[in-house]
Coordinates of C-alpha atoms and ligand atoms in Angstrom, one line a residue:
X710 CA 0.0 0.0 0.0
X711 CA 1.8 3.2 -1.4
X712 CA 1.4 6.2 0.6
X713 CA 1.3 9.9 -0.2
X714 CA 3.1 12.3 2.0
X715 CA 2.0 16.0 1.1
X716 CA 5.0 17.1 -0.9
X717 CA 6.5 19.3 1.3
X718 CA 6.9 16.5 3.8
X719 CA 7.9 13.7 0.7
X720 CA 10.6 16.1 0.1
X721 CA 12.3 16.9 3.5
X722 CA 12.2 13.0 3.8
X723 CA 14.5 12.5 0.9
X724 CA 17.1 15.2 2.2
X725 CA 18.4 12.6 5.4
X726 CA 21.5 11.2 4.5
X727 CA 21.1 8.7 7.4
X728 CA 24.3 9.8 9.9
X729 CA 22.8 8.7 12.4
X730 CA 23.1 12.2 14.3
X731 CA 20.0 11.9 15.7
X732 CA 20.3 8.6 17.3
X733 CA 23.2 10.3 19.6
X734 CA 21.2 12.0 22.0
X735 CA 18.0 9.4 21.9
X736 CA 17.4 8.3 25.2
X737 CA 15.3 4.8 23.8
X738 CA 18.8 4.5 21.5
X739 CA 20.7 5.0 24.5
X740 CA 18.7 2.0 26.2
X741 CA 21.1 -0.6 24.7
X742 CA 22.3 0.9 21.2
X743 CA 19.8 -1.2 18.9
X744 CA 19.3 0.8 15.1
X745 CA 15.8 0.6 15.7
X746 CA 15.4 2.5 18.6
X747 CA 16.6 5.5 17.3
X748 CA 15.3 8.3 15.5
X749 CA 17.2 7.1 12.0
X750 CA 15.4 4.1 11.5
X751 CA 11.8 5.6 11.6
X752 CA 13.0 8.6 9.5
X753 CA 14.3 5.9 7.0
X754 CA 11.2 3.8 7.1
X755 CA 9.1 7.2 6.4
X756 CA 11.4 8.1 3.0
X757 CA 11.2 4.2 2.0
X758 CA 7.3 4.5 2.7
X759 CA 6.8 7.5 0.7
X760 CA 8.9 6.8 -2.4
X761 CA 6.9 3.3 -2.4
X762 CA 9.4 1.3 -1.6
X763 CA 8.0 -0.6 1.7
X764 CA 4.0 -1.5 2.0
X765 CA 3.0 0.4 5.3
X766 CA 2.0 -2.1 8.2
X767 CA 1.0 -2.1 11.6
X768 CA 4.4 -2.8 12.7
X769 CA 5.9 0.4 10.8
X770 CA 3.0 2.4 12.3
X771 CA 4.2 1.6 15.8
X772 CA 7.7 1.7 14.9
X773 CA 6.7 5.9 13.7
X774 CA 4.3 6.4 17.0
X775 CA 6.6 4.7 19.3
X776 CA 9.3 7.1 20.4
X777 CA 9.6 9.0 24.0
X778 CA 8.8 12.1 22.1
X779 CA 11.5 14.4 23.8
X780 CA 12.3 16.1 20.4
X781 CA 15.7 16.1 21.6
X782 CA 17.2 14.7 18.2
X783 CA 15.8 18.5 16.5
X784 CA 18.9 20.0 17.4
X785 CA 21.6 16.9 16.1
X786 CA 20.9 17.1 12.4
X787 CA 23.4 17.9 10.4
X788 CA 21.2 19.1 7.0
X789 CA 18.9 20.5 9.8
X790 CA 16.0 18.2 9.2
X791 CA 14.7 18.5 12.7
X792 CA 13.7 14.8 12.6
X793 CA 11.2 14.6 15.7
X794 CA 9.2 17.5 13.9
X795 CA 9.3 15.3 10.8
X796 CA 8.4 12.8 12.7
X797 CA 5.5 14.3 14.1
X798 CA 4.1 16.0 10.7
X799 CA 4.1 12.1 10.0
X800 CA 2.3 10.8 12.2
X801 CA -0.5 14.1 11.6
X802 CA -0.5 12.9 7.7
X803 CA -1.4 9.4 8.9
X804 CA -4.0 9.9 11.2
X805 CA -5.6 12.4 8.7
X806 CA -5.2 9.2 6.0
X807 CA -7.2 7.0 8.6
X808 CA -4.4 5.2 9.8
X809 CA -4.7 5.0 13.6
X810 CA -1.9 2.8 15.0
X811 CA -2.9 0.1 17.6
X812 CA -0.2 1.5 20.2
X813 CA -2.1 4.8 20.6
X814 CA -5.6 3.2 21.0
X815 CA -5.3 2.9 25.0
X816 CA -4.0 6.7 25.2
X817 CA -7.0 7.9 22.5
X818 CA -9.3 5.9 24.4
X819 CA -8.4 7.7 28.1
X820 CA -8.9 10.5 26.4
X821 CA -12.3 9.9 25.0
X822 CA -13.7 8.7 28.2
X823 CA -11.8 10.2 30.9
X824 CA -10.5 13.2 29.6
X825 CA -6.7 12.4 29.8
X826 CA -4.2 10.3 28.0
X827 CA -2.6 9.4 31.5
X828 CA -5.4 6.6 32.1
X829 CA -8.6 5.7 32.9
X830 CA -7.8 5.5 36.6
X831 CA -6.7 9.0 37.3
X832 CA -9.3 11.1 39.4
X833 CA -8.2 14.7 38.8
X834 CA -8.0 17.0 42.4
X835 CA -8.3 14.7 44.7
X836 CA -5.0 16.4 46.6
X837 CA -7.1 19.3 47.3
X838 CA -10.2 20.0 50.0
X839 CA -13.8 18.1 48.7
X840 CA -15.2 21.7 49.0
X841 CA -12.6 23.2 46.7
X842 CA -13.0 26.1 44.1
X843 CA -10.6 28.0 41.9
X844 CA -10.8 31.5 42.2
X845 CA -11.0 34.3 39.6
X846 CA -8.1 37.1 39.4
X847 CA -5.3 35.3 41.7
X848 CA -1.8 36.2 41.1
X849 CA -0.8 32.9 40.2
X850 CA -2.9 29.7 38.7
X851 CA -1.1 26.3 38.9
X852 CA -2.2 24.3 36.0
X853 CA -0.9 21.3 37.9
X854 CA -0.9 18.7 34.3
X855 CA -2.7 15.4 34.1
X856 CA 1.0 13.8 36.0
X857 CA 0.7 15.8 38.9
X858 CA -3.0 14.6 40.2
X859 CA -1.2 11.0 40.2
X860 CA 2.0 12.4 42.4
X861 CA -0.2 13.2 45.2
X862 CA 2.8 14.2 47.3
X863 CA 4.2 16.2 44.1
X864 CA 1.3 18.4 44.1
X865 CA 1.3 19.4 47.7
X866 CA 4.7 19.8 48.0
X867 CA 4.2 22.1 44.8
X868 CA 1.6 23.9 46.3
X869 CA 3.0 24.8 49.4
X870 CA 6.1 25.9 47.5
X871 CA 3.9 28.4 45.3
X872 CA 1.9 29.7 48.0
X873 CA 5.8 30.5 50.0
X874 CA 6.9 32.7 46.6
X875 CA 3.0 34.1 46.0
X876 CA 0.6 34.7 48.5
X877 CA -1.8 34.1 46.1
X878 CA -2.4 31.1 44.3
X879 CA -5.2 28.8 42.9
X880 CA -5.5 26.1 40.5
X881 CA -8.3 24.4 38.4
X882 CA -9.2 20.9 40.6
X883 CA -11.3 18.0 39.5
X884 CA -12.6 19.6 36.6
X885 CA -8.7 20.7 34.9
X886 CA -8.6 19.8 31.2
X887 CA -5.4 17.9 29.4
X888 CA -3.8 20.5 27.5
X889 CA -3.5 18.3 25.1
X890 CA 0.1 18.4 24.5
X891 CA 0.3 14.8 24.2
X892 CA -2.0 14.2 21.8
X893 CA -0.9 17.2 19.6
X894 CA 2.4 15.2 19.0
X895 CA 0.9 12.1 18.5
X896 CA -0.6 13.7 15.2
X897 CA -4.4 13.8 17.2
X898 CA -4.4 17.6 16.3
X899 CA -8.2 18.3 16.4
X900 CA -9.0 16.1 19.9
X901 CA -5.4 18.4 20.8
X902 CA -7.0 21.3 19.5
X903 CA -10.0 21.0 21.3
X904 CA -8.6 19.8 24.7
X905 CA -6.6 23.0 24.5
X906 CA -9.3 25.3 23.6
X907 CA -11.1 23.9 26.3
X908 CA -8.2 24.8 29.1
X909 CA -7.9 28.4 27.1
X910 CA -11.2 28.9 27.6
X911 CA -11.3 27.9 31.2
X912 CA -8.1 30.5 32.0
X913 CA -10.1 33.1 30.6
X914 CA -13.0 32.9 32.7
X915 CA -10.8 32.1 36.0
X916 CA -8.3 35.7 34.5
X917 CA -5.1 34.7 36.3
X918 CA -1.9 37.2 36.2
X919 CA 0.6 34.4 35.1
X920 CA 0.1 30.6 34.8
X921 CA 2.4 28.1 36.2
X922 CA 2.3 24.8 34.5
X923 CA 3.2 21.7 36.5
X924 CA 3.7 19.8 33.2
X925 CA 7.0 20.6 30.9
X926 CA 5.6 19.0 27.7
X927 CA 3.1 21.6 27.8
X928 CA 4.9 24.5 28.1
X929 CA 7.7 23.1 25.5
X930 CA 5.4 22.5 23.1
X931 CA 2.9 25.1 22.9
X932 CA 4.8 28.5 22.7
X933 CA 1.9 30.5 21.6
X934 CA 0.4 29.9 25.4
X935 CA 1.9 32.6 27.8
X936 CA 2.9 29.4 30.3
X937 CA 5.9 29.9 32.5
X938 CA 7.0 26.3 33.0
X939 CA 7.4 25.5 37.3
X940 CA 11.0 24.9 37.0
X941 CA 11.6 28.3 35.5
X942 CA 9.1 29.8 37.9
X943 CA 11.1 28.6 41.1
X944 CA 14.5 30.1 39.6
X945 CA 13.3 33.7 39.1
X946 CA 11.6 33.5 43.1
X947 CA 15.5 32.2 43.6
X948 CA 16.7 34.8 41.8
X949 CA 14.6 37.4 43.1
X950 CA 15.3 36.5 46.7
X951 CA 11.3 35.4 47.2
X952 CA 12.9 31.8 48.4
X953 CA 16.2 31.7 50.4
X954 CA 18.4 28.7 51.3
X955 CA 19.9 28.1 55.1
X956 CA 23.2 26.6 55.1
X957 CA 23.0 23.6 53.3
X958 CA 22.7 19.9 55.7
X959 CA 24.4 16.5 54.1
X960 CA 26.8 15.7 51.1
X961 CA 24.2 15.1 48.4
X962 CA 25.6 14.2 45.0
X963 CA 23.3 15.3 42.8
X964 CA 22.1 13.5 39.1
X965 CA 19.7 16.0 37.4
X966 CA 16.7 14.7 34.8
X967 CA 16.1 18.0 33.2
X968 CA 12.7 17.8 31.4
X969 CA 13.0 17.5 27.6
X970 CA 13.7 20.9 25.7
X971 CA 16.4 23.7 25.7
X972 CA 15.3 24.9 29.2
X973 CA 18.2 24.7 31.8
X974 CA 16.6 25.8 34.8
X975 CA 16.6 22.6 36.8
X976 CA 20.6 23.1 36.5
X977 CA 20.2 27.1 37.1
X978 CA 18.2 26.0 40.1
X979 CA 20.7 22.9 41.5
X980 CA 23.6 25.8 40.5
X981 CA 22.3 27.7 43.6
X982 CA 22.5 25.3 46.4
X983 CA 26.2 25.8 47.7
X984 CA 28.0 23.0 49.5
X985 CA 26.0 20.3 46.9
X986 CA 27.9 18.7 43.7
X987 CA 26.4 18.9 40.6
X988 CA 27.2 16.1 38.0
X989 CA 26.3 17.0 34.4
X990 CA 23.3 14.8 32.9
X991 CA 24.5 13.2 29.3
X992 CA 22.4 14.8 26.4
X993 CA 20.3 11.9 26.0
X994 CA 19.1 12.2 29.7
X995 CA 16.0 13.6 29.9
X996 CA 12.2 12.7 30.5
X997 CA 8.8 14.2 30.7
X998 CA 5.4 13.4 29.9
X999 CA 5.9 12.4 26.1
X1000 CA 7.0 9.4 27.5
X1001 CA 3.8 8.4 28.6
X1002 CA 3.2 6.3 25.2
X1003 CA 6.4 4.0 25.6
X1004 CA 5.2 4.0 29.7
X1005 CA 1.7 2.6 29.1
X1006 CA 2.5 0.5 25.8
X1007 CA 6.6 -1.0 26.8
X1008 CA 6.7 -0.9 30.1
X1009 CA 9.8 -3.8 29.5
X1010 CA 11.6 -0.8 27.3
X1011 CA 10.3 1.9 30.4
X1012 CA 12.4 0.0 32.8
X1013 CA 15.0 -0.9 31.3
X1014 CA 15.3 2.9 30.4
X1015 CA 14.9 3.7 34.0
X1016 CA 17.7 0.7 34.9
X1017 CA 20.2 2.3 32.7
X1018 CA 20.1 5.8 34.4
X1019 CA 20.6 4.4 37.6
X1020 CA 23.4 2.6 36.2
X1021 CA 24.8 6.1 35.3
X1022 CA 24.1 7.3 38.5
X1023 CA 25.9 4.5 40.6
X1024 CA 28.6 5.2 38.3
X1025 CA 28.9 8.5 38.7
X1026 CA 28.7 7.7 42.7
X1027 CA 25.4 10.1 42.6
X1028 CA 23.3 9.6 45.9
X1029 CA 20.0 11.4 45.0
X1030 CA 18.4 11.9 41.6
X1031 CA 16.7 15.2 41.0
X1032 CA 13.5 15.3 38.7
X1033 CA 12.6 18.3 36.6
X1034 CA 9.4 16.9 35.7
X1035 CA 6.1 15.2 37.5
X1036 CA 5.3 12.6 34.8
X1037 CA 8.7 11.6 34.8
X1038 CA 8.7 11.4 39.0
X1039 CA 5.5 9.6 38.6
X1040 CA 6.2 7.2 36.0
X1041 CA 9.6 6.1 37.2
X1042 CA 8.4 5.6 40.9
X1043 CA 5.4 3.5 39.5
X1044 CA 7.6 1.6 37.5
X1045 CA 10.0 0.7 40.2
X1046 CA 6.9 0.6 42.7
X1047 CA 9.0 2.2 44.9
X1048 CA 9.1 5.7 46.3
X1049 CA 12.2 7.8 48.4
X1050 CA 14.6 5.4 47.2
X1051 CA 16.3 3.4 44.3
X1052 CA 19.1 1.0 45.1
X1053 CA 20.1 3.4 47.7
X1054 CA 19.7 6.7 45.6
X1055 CA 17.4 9.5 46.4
X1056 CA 14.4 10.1 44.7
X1057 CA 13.0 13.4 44.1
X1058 CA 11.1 15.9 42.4
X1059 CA 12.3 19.3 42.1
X1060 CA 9.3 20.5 44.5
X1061 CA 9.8 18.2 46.9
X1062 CA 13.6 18.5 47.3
X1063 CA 13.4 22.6 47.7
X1064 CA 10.6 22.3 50.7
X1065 CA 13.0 20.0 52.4
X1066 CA 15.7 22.7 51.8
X1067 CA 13.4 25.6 53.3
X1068 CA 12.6 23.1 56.1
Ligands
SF4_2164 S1 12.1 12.2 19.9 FE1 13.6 11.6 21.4 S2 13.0 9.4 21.8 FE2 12.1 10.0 19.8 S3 13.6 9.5 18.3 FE3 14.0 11.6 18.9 S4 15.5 11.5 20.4 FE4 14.6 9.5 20.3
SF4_2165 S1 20.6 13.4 11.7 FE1 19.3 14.1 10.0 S2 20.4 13.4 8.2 FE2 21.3 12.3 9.9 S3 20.1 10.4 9.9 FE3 19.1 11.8 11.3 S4 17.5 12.8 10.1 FE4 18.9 11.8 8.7

């Protein structure tokens, strides 16, 4: 079965010269080095599909759908391709063609019925008072991200850490919308459309002066929302002297997971905390919620993703992990069933970590 790319897309296909730049800094690649994990194999498979060369099948579908979506292998192309946009203008065509892969039914289906792609177990809000009600005009509105209302702990840590830099400060509850982030780069663009037109809608009404978001994926991939991602958010009250450190307690060696996307500030943040040691996370060391698809579909790939940056960590003799993002937290504590500790390393999210600080 021959398929038709629009021809911008045929085009930009045929320009990869398959280096393999953009396996280098794929975290699935860095698993355990297969070809197939990496970016260059599904661009291949694209330009083979679209000059007729392969027959599409199920197996290619998932092999397009099924990356950890942190766009990370963009910026490695040498003919500047950006590959996980490619990539993602792909899977659009497809869905448009009828094509729905298999390995995003579970995640379209959540959606459908529940509302988010996280699954069909997740009760939005349930962190916060039964009686609870957003309020209109407030300095600050957390849009806490589907992630958060499964890290219970995450989002009151969070909280509390907002309400120490703004006296002000509400969020949506039970009835907060998926931004749709997730589903915009699985190629879903009108159920991502409307999920984000529903949460635009929703902001205007509640008038907040600035909105926090809880999740990264949302804030890296829709620029035209004026977002300011947490991360960032907690290094400008740093910045601005709204949160001070003590002296700081222990010897921590610290591993970061930065969420996925040029934003440094988990390390601008960790950079503040004298009498702590830093160790610099390899480029293909990030996670956030665009991982959800290989969470809920490989969990065996998941894991052994989450075994090899421990690995890394005992080898770089790091005694606490750091994480950037809550869908990351949540996903690898899940995973490992496990929370506090990993084979003796610390486990925390960024929140959590800076209220024990300001303890
Ligand atoms: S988006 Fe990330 S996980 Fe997917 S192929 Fe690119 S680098 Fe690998
Ligand atoms: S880095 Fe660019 S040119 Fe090289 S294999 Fe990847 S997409 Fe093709």
């Amino acid at each position: 079965m021959g398929i038709e790319f629009e021809e911008e897309l045929s085009s930009d296909l045929s320009r990869c010269i398959g280096c393999g730049g953009c396996n280098i800094p794929c975290p699935l690649f860095n698993v355990d080095q297969i070809e197939s994990s990496g970016m260059r194999s599904r661009i291949k498979i694209l330009s083979m599909l679209s000059k007729g060369k392969v027959e599409l099948t199920e197996g290619i579908l998932r092999h397009v759908f099924a990356c950890a979506n942190c766009g990370v292998c963009n910026d490695y192309c040498p003919v500047g391709l950006r590959p996980f946009d490619l990539l993602v203008r792909a899977r659009g065509s497809f869905i448009d063609m009828g094509y729905v892969p298999l390995v995003t039914v579970d995640i379209r289906n959540s959606f459908r019925r529940v509302g988010t792609p996280i699954g069909d177990e997740l009760i939005k809000g349930s962190w916060l008072p039964p009686d609870f009600q957003p309020k209109s005009n407030s300095e600050i509105l957390f849009f806490a991200g589907c992630w958060m209302h499964k890290a219970i702990e995450v989002a009151l840590d969070t909280m509390k850490l907002l309400r120490k830099i703004s006296g002000d400060v509400t969020t949506i509850g039970p009835t907060e919308p998926c931004s749709g982030a997730l589903l915009y780069i699985l190629g879903e663009k009108d159920l991502a459309d409307d999920s984000k037109r529903n949460l635009e809608g929703l902001l205007s009404e509640l008038n907040p002066k600035r909105v926090v978001s809880g999740c990264s994926l949302t804030a890296r991939i829709y620029s035209d929302i004026d977002f300011i991602n947490l991360s960032s958010y907690i290094l400008d009250a740093i910045r601005s002297e709204k949160i001070k450190f003590g002296k700081m307690k222990g010897k921590d060696i610290i591993l970061p997971i930065p969420s996925c996307g040029r934003d440094n500030s988990l390390l601008e943040i960790l950079k503040n905390l004298n009498g702590m040691k830093i160790l610099e996370a390899p480029e293909w060391l990030c996670c956030d919620c665009g991982f959800t698809l290989i969470y809920r579909t490989d969990r065996n790939l998941f894991s052994r993703w989450v075994q090899r940056v421990l690995s890394l960590a005992e080898e770089l003799r790091a005694n606490h992990i750091v994480i950037e993002d809550v869908g990351c937290y949540a996903m690898i504590t899940e995973t490992m069933q496990t929370k506090g500790r990993l084979k003796g390393i610390k486990i925390s999210h960024i929140s959590g970590f800076i209220m024990e600080l300001l303890k």
